[in-house]
Amino acid sequence: MSATANFDPKKALLEKIRTQGGWVNAHSHIDRAYILTEENFALSNSSLQQKWALPDQFKAAATVDDIYSNMARAVEMMCAQGVQAVGSFIDVDPVIQDKAIQAAQKVRDNFKNDIQIKFINQVVKGVMDPEAREWFNIGAEFVDIIGGLPEKDEGHEAEHLDILFEAAKKNGGKMMHVHIDQYGMPNQRDTELLAKKTIEHGYQGKVVAVHSLSIAAQPLTYRQELYEQMKAAELMVVVCPLAYIASHRSEELAPIHNSITPVEEMLAAGITVGLGGDNINDIYMPFADGDMWSEMRTLLEACYIRDLDALADIATVNGLKTLGLN
Ligand SMILES: [Zn+2]
């Protein structure tokens, strides 16, 4: 090969990912993929907190078959791009009740030869409200991994986490995936709380922080101390880069950073990081299509990562670890 021969790093990276078995989409919500309508598209610039309630209309009206067909379409789209495993949250709450559970069981049965799927319960109504808690307990029994969203129970984040840990232990020691530090704001330090709670509950190596975006808004000394705490807790992280680009502008002051979790620092600290595609064509991310390369491209540019082996691991083996599939 001549010294001036062209090198195509995208091609090289895609080949590495293929030889490692294909993409792992470690975070998604396939039960509400493809539910965008022309009506609710107009609301897609609402705050994250408002969006938590916006899919309720669909969830209340949808049949199990409606949910199943959206989920199946998402899984087929992933298989078509060579995804070997996917972790998907499914809503289990007073609005959708057990409809997504029933659809998920059908997906498990129908796609078991095509892709590895791990289901995680989404607690979009929190776990403090008594009715929401009942549905959380039902979801916790069905799923492979216990899911959390402490921001929904604002002011009770520690209590929310305690309830998740107790449910995970009660249901045979299931792993946990927790939406955490989603706001990208310096006043939010919930990843630290999650690391502390993980150690307190003796759950090292079984907990995954999903997003941890607010870490990027913390000063360097805090970040470095936090990475040590995360390592002590054996906390893993899943990032969904395109979702972070949609963070709204704020006048808060913080260290200058791209709107993304500091993945390059976490890798240097020895923390396992996986990649997720998050929402698909819904009120949260109307234009998202579940394309894993788009997520990877955004990650490697925003965190300026040029180590192709590390990137291939993020896209494959690390994702498997976060789903308990290694
Ligand atoms: Zn999510």
Short mmCIF file of C-alpha atoms and ligand atoms in Angstrom, two decimals:
data_model
loop_
_atom_site.label_atom_id
_atom_site.label_comp_id
_atom_site.label_asym_id
_atom_site.label_seq_id
_atom_site.Cartn_x
_atom_site.Cartn_y
_atom_site.Cartn_z
CA MET A 1 0.00 0.00 0.00
CA SER A 2 1.37 3.42 -0.87
CA ALA A 3 1.93 6.03 1.81
CA THR A 4 -0.74 8.19 0.22
CA ALA A 5 -3.41 5.46 0.02
CA ASN A 6 -6.73 6.68 1.30
CA PHE A 7 -7.87 5.40 4.71
CA ASP A 8 -11.59 5.27 5.41
CA PRO A 9 -12.01 5.08 9.21
CA LYS A 10 -15.79 4.64 8.97
CA LYS A 11 -15.31 1.55 6.83
CA ALA A 12 -12.66 0.18 9.21
CA LEU A 13 -14.84 0.80 12.26
CA LEU A 14 -17.94 -0.76 10.70
CA GLU A 15 -15.87 -3.82 9.80
CA LYS A 16 -14.65 -4.15 13.41
CA ILE A 17 -18.22 -3.86 14.70
CA ARG A 18 -19.35 -6.51 12.22
CA THR A 19 -16.60 -8.95 13.21
CA GLN A 20 -17.58 -8.41 16.89
CA GLY A 21 -21.08 -9.67 16.14
CA GLY A 22 -22.79 -6.42 15.20
CA TRP A 23 -24.23 -3.40 17.00
CA VAL A 24 -25.63 -3.53 20.51
CA ASN A 25 -28.37 -0.95 21.06
CA ALA A 26 -28.19 -0.71 24.83
CA HIS A 27 -31.00 1.81 25.32
CA SER A 28 -34.32 2.22 23.55
CA HIS A 29 -38.06 2.57 24.11
CA ILE A 30 -39.45 0.46 21.28
CA ASP A 31 -42.96 0.28 22.78
CA ARG A 32 -43.50 3.88 21.83
CA ALA A 33 -41.52 4.00 18.60
CA TYR A 34 -43.43 5.36 15.60
CA ILE A 35 -46.19 6.98 17.67
CA LEU A 36 -45.59 10.51 16.39
CA THR A 37 -48.66 12.13 14.84
CA GLU A 38 -48.99 15.39 12.93
CA GLU A 39 -50.83 16.75 15.99
CA ASN A 40 -48.29 15.91 18.67
CA PHE A 41 -45.33 16.76 16.41
CA ALA A 42 -46.24 20.40 17.16
CA LEU A 43 -45.52 19.69 20.86
CA SER A 44 -42.14 18.07 20.31
CA ASN A 45 -40.26 21.14 21.60
CA SER A 46 -41.91 20.85 25.03
CA SER A 47 -39.78 20.30 28.14
CA LEU A 48 -38.67 16.79 29.06
CA GLN A 49 -41.01 16.84 32.06
CA GLN A 50 -43.99 17.74 29.85
CA LYS A 51 -43.06 15.02 27.37
CA TRP A 52 -43.28 12.37 30.09
CA ALA A 53 -47.10 12.80 29.96
CA LEU A 54 -47.59 13.46 26.24
CA PRO A 55 -47.62 9.82 25.01
CA ASP A 56 -50.51 9.09 27.45
CA GLN A 57 -53.15 9.57 24.77
CA PHE A 58 -51.55 6.88 22.61
CA LYS A 59 -50.88 4.61 25.58
CA ALA A 60 -54.50 4.76 26.81
CA ALA A 61 -56.02 4.13 23.38
CA ALA A 62 -53.51 1.61 21.97
CA THR A 63 -54.30 -2.09 21.80
CA VAL A 64 -51.69 -4.75 22.50
CA ASP A 65 -51.56 -5.34 18.73
CA ASP A 66 -50.89 -1.63 18.06
CA ILE A 67 -47.98 -1.68 20.51
CA TYR A 68 -46.72 -5.00 19.18
CA SER A 69 -46.67 -3.80 15.58
CA ASN A 70 -44.62 -0.71 16.52
CA MET A 71 -42.21 -2.84 18.53
CA ALA A 72 -41.88 -5.40 15.73
CA ARG A 73 -41.21 -2.64 13.21
CA ALA A 74 -38.43 -1.25 15.44
CA VAL A 75 -36.88 -4.70 15.95
CA GLU A 76 -36.98 -5.44 12.21
CA MET A 77 -35.33 -2.07 11.50
CA MET A 78 -32.56 -2.96 13.98
CA CYS A 79 -32.04 -6.45 12.54
CA ALA A 80 -31.75 -4.89 9.07
CA GLN A 81 -28.75 -2.80 10.24
CA GLY A 82 -27.03 -5.71 11.96
CA VAL A 83 -28.00 -5.12 15.60
CA GLN A 84 -27.18 -8.29 17.58
CA ALA A 85 -28.79 -7.24 20.87
CA VAL A 86 -31.13 -4.54 22.13
CA GLY A 87 -32.16 -3.34 25.56
CA SER A 88 -35.57 -1.73 25.53
CA PHE A 89 -37.57 -0.04 28.22
CA ILE A 90 -41.30 -0.70 28.16
CA ASP A 91 -43.80 1.50 29.99
CA VAL A 92 -45.59 -0.30 32.81
CA ASP A 93 -47.81 2.21 34.61
CA PRO A 94 -51.44 3.06 35.42
CA VAL A 95 -52.05 4.41 31.89
CA ILE A 96 -50.70 1.62 29.68
CA GLN A 97 -51.11 -1.02 32.42
CA ASP A 98 -49.86 -4.42 31.17
CA LYS A 99 -50.38 -3.84 27.44
CA ALA A 100 -46.68 -3.26 26.68
CA ILE A 101 -45.83 -6.35 28.78
CA GLN A 102 -48.12 -8.47 26.62
CA ALA A 103 -46.69 -6.99 23.41
CA ALA A 104 -43.14 -7.51 24.70
CA GLN A 105 -43.81 -11.18 25.41
CA LYS A 106 -44.98 -11.60 21.81
CA VAL A 107 -41.81 -9.84 20.58
CA ARG A 108 -39.69 -12.15 22.75
CA ASP A 109 -41.40 -15.20 21.24
CA ASN A 110 -41.38 -14.07 17.61
CA PHE A 111 -37.83 -12.67 17.37
CA LYS A 112 -35.91 -15.04 19.64
CA ASN A 113 -33.92 -16.47 16.72
CA ASP A 114 -33.06 -13.06 15.22
CA ILE A 115 -31.82 -10.81 18.02
CA GLN A 116 -31.14 -10.87 21.77
CA ILE A 117 -33.64 -8.67 23.59
CA LYS A 118 -33.61 -7.50 27.20
CA PHE A 119 -36.68 -5.70 28.52
CA ILE A 120 -36.52 -3.05 31.23
CA ASN A 121 -39.54 -1.46 32.95
CA GLN A 122 -39.98 2.29 32.52
CA VAL A 123 -41.46 4.09 35.52
CA VAL A 124 -42.56 7.26 33.79
CA LYS A 125 -45.13 7.85 36.59
CA GLY A 126 -42.47 7.33 39.26
CA VAL A 127 -42.53 4.74 42.05
CA MET A 128 -43.84 6.88 44.94
CA ASP A 129 -47.47 7.20 43.90
CA PRO A 130 -49.30 4.10 45.26
CA GLU A 131 -50.95 3.15 41.95
CA ALA A 132 -47.73 3.74 40.01
CA ARG A 133 -45.93 1.56 42.59
CA GLU A 134 -48.36 -1.31 42.04
CA TRP A 135 -47.63 -1.27 38.32
CA PHE A 136 -43.91 -0.93 39.02
CA ASN A 137 -44.05 -4.13 41.08
CA ILE A 138 -45.88 -5.94 38.28
CA GLY A 139 -43.36 -4.70 35.70
CA ALA A 140 -40.41 -5.67 37.93
CA GLU A 141 -41.53 -9.30 37.87
CA PHE A 142 -41.81 -9.45 34.07
CA VAL A 143 -38.67 -7.64 32.94
CA ASP A 144 -35.07 -8.84 32.69
CA ILE A 145 -33.67 -5.61 34.17
CA ILE A 146 -35.22 -3.17 36.68
CA GLY A 147 -35.59 0.35 35.26
CA GLY A 148 -35.63 3.72 37.04
CA LEU A 149 -36.34 7.43 36.54
CA PRO A 150 -35.59 9.26 39.81
CA GLU A 151 -36.17 12.67 38.21
CA LYS A 152 -39.88 11.85 38.06
CA ASP A 153 -39.93 11.64 41.88
CA GLU A 154 -38.06 14.93 42.29
CA GLY A 155 -37.10 15.57 45.91
CA HIS A 156 -37.32 11.84 46.65
CA GLU A 157 -34.51 10.61 44.39
CA ALA A 158 -32.78 8.57 47.11
CA GLU A 159 -36.05 6.93 48.15
CA HIS A 160 -36.84 6.16 44.49
CA LEU A 161 -33.48 4.43 44.15
CA ASP A 162 -33.96 2.45 47.37
CA ILE A 163 -37.28 1.13 46.00
CA LEU A 164 -35.55 0.05 42.76
CA PHE A 165 -32.75 -1.76 44.62
CA GLU A 166 -35.22 -3.58 46.88
CA ALA A 167 -37.27 -4.69 43.85
CA ALA A 168 -34.15 -5.82 42.00
CA LYS A 169 -33.03 -7.93 44.98
CA LYS A 170 -36.52 -9.32 45.61
CA ASN A 171 -36.80 -10.43 41.96
CA GLY A 172 -33.74 -12.68 41.97
CA GLY A 173 -30.94 -10.12 41.84
CA LYS A 174 -31.83 -8.49 38.53
CA MET A 175 -29.59 -5.80 37.05
CA MET A 176 -30.71 -2.16 37.04
CA HIS A 177 -30.76 0.55 34.33
CA VAL A 178 -31.47 4.01 35.71
CA HIS A 179 -32.18 7.18 33.69
CA ILE A 180 -29.97 9.63 35.54
CA ASP A 181 -28.62 13.20 35.27
CA GLN A 182 -30.57 13.87 32.08
CA TYR A 183 -30.76 17.66 32.37
CA GLY A 184 -27.14 18.49 31.55
CA MET A 185 -27.14 20.99 34.44
CA PRO A 186 -24.47 21.69 37.08
CA ASN A 187 -26.99 21.60 39.97
CA GLN A 188 -27.76 17.93 39.25
CA ARG A 189 -25.44 15.33 40.82
CA ASP A 190 -27.52 12.16 40.76
CA THR A 191 -24.88 9.86 39.24
CA GLU A 192 -22.95 10.39 42.47
CA LEU A 193 -26.07 9.41 44.44
CA LEU A 194 -26.50 6.32 42.26
CA ALA A 195 -22.88 5.24 42.86
CA LYS A 196 -23.32 5.71 46.64
CA LYS A 197 -26.61 3.80 46.70
CA THR A 198 -25.08 0.98 44.63
CA ILE A 199 -22.36 0.47 47.25
CA GLU A 200 -24.83 0.88 50.14
CA HIS A 201 -26.98 -1.92 48.67
CA GLY A 202 -23.98 -4.14 47.81
CA TYR A 203 -24.98 -4.06 44.15
CA GLN A 204 -21.57 -3.38 42.57
CA GLY A 205 -21.29 -4.38 38.90
CA LYS A 206 -25.05 -4.72 38.39
CA VAL A 207 -26.10 -1.10 37.87
CA VAL A 208 -26.08 0.95 34.67
CA ALA A 209 -26.37 4.75 34.60
CA VAL A 210 -28.24 5.78 31.46
CA HIS A 211 -27.24 9.24 30.14
CA SER A 212 -25.33 10.89 33.08
CA LEU A 213 -25.27 14.04 30.95
CA SER A 214 -25.01 16.49 33.86
CA ILE A 215 -21.51 15.22 34.66
CA ALA A 216 -20.34 17.24 31.65
CA ALA A 217 -21.42 20.44 33.43
CA GLN A 218 -19.32 19.71 36.55
CA PRO A 219 -15.80 21.00 37.24
CA LEU A 220 -12.83 18.75 36.45
CA THR A 221 -11.95 17.93 40.09
CA TYR A 222 -15.54 16.83 40.78
CA ARG A 223 -15.61 14.71 37.61
CA GLN A 224 -12.39 12.95 38.48
CA GLU A 225 -13.53 12.17 42.02
CA LEU A 226 -16.85 10.96 40.65
CA TYR A 227 -15.16 8.56 38.21
CA GLU A 228 -13.36 7.00 41.19
CA GLN A 229 -16.68 6.58 43.01
CA MET A 230 -18.26 5.10 39.87
CA LYS A 231 -15.40 2.64 39.57
CA ALA A 232 -15.76 1.63 43.23
CA ALA A 233 -19.46 0.99 42.52
CA GLU A 234 -18.55 -0.76 39.23
CA LEU A 235 -21.17 1.48 37.65
CA MET A 236 -21.52 1.15 33.88
CA VAL A 237 -22.84 3.90 31.59
CA VAL A 238 -24.99 3.95 28.44
CA VAL A 239 -25.03 7.06 26.25
CA CYS A 240 -27.43 8.14 23.50
CA PRO A 241 -25.53 11.02 21.83
CA LEU A 242 -28.13 12.37 19.40
CA ALA A 243 -30.65 12.90 22.21
CA TYR A 244 -28.15 15.19 23.99
CA ILE A 245 -27.71 17.47 21.02
CA ALA A 246 -31.36 18.42 21.54
CA SER A 247 -30.59 19.87 25.02
CA HIS A 248 -32.03 23.38 25.24
CA ARG A 249 -29.88 26.48 25.66
CA SER A 250 -29.46 27.75 29.24
CA GLU A 251 -27.88 30.80 30.88
CA GLU A 252 -26.43 28.63 33.69
CA LEU A 253 -22.65 28.81 33.84
CA ALA A 254 -20.63 25.60 33.57
CA PRO A 255 -17.32 24.47 32.05
CA ILE A 256 -17.49 24.77 28.25
CA HIS A 257 -18.30 21.39 26.74
CA ASN A 258 -20.12 19.73 23.90
CA SER A 259 -23.57 18.61 24.98
CA ILE A 260 -22.60 15.02 25.65
CA THR A 261 -21.56 12.79 28.54
CA PRO A 262 -17.73 12.92 28.91
CA VAL A 263 -17.24 9.45 27.44
CA GLU A 264 -13.55 9.95 26.57
CA GLU A 265 -12.80 10.71 30.23
CA MET A 266 -14.83 7.72 31.41
CA LEU A 267 -12.93 5.40 29.05
CA ALA A 268 -9.63 6.76 30.38
CA ALA A 269 -10.89 6.11 33.92
CA GLY A 270 -11.69 2.49 33.04
CA ILE A 271 -15.51 2.80 33.10
CA THR A 272 -17.53 0.55 30.75
CA VAL A 273 -19.58 2.67 28.33
CA GLY A 274 -22.20 1.32 25.90
CA LEU A 275 -24.22 3.02 23.15
CA GLY A 276 -27.97 3.40 22.75
CA GLY A 277 -30.32 4.67 20.06
CA ASP A 278 -33.01 5.88 22.51
CA ASN A 279 -36.27 7.18 21.03
CA ILE A 280 -37.48 6.51 17.51
CA ASN A 281 -39.95 8.77 15.69
CA ASP A 282 -41.85 9.84 18.81
CA ILE A 283 -42.62 13.06 20.66
CA TYR A 284 -39.15 13.03 22.28
CA MET A 285 -37.14 12.65 19.07
CA PRO A 286 -39.41 13.11 16.03
CA PHE A 287 -36.63 12.81 13.45
CA ALA A 288 -34.76 9.91 15.09
CA ASP A 289 -34.78 6.74 13.01
CA GLY A 290 -32.81 4.34 15.22
CA ASP A 291 -29.72 4.40 13.03
CA MET A 292 -26.78 3.24 15.16
CA TRP A 293 -24.14 4.75 12.87
CA SER A 294 -25.67 8.21 13.41
CA GLU A 295 -25.30 7.71 17.17
CA MET A 296 -21.72 6.48 16.79
CA ARG A 297 -20.76 9.34 14.47
CA THR A 298 -22.16 11.90 16.93
CA LEU A 299 -20.31 10.25 19.83
CA LEU A 300 -16.93 10.06 18.15
CA GLU A 301 -17.12 13.65 16.91
CA ALA A 302 -18.51 15.21 20.10
CA CYS A 303 -16.03 13.35 22.34
CA TYR A 304 -13.22 13.40 19.72
CA ILE A 305 -12.53 9.69 20.15
CA ARG A 306 -10.25 8.28 17.45
CA ASP A 307 -9.46 4.87 18.97
CA LEU A 308 -11.31 2.51 16.62
CA ASP A 309 -10.94 -0.49 18.95
CA ALA A 310 -12.45 1.45 21.84
CA LEU A 311 -15.30 2.67 19.62
CA ALA A 312 -15.99 -0.86 18.35
CA ASP A 313 -16.11 -2.09 21.95
CA ILE A 314 -18.58 0.67 22.89
CA ALA A 315 -20.78 -0.45 20.00
CA THR A 316 -20.58 -4.16 20.84
CA VAL A 317 -19.03 -5.91 23.88
CA ASN A 318 -19.59 -3.00 26.27
CA GLY A 319 -23.26 -2.90 25.32
CA LEU A 320 -23.51 -6.65 25.94
CA LYS A 321 -22.01 -6.15 29.42
CA THR A 322 -24.53 -3.43 30.26
CA LEU A 323 -27.33 -5.85 29.31
CA GLY A 324 -25.83 -8.73 31.30
CA LEU A 325 -25.13 -10.65 28.08
CA ASN A 326 -21.34 -11.06 28.32
ZN ZN B 1 -34.78 6.34 27.99
#
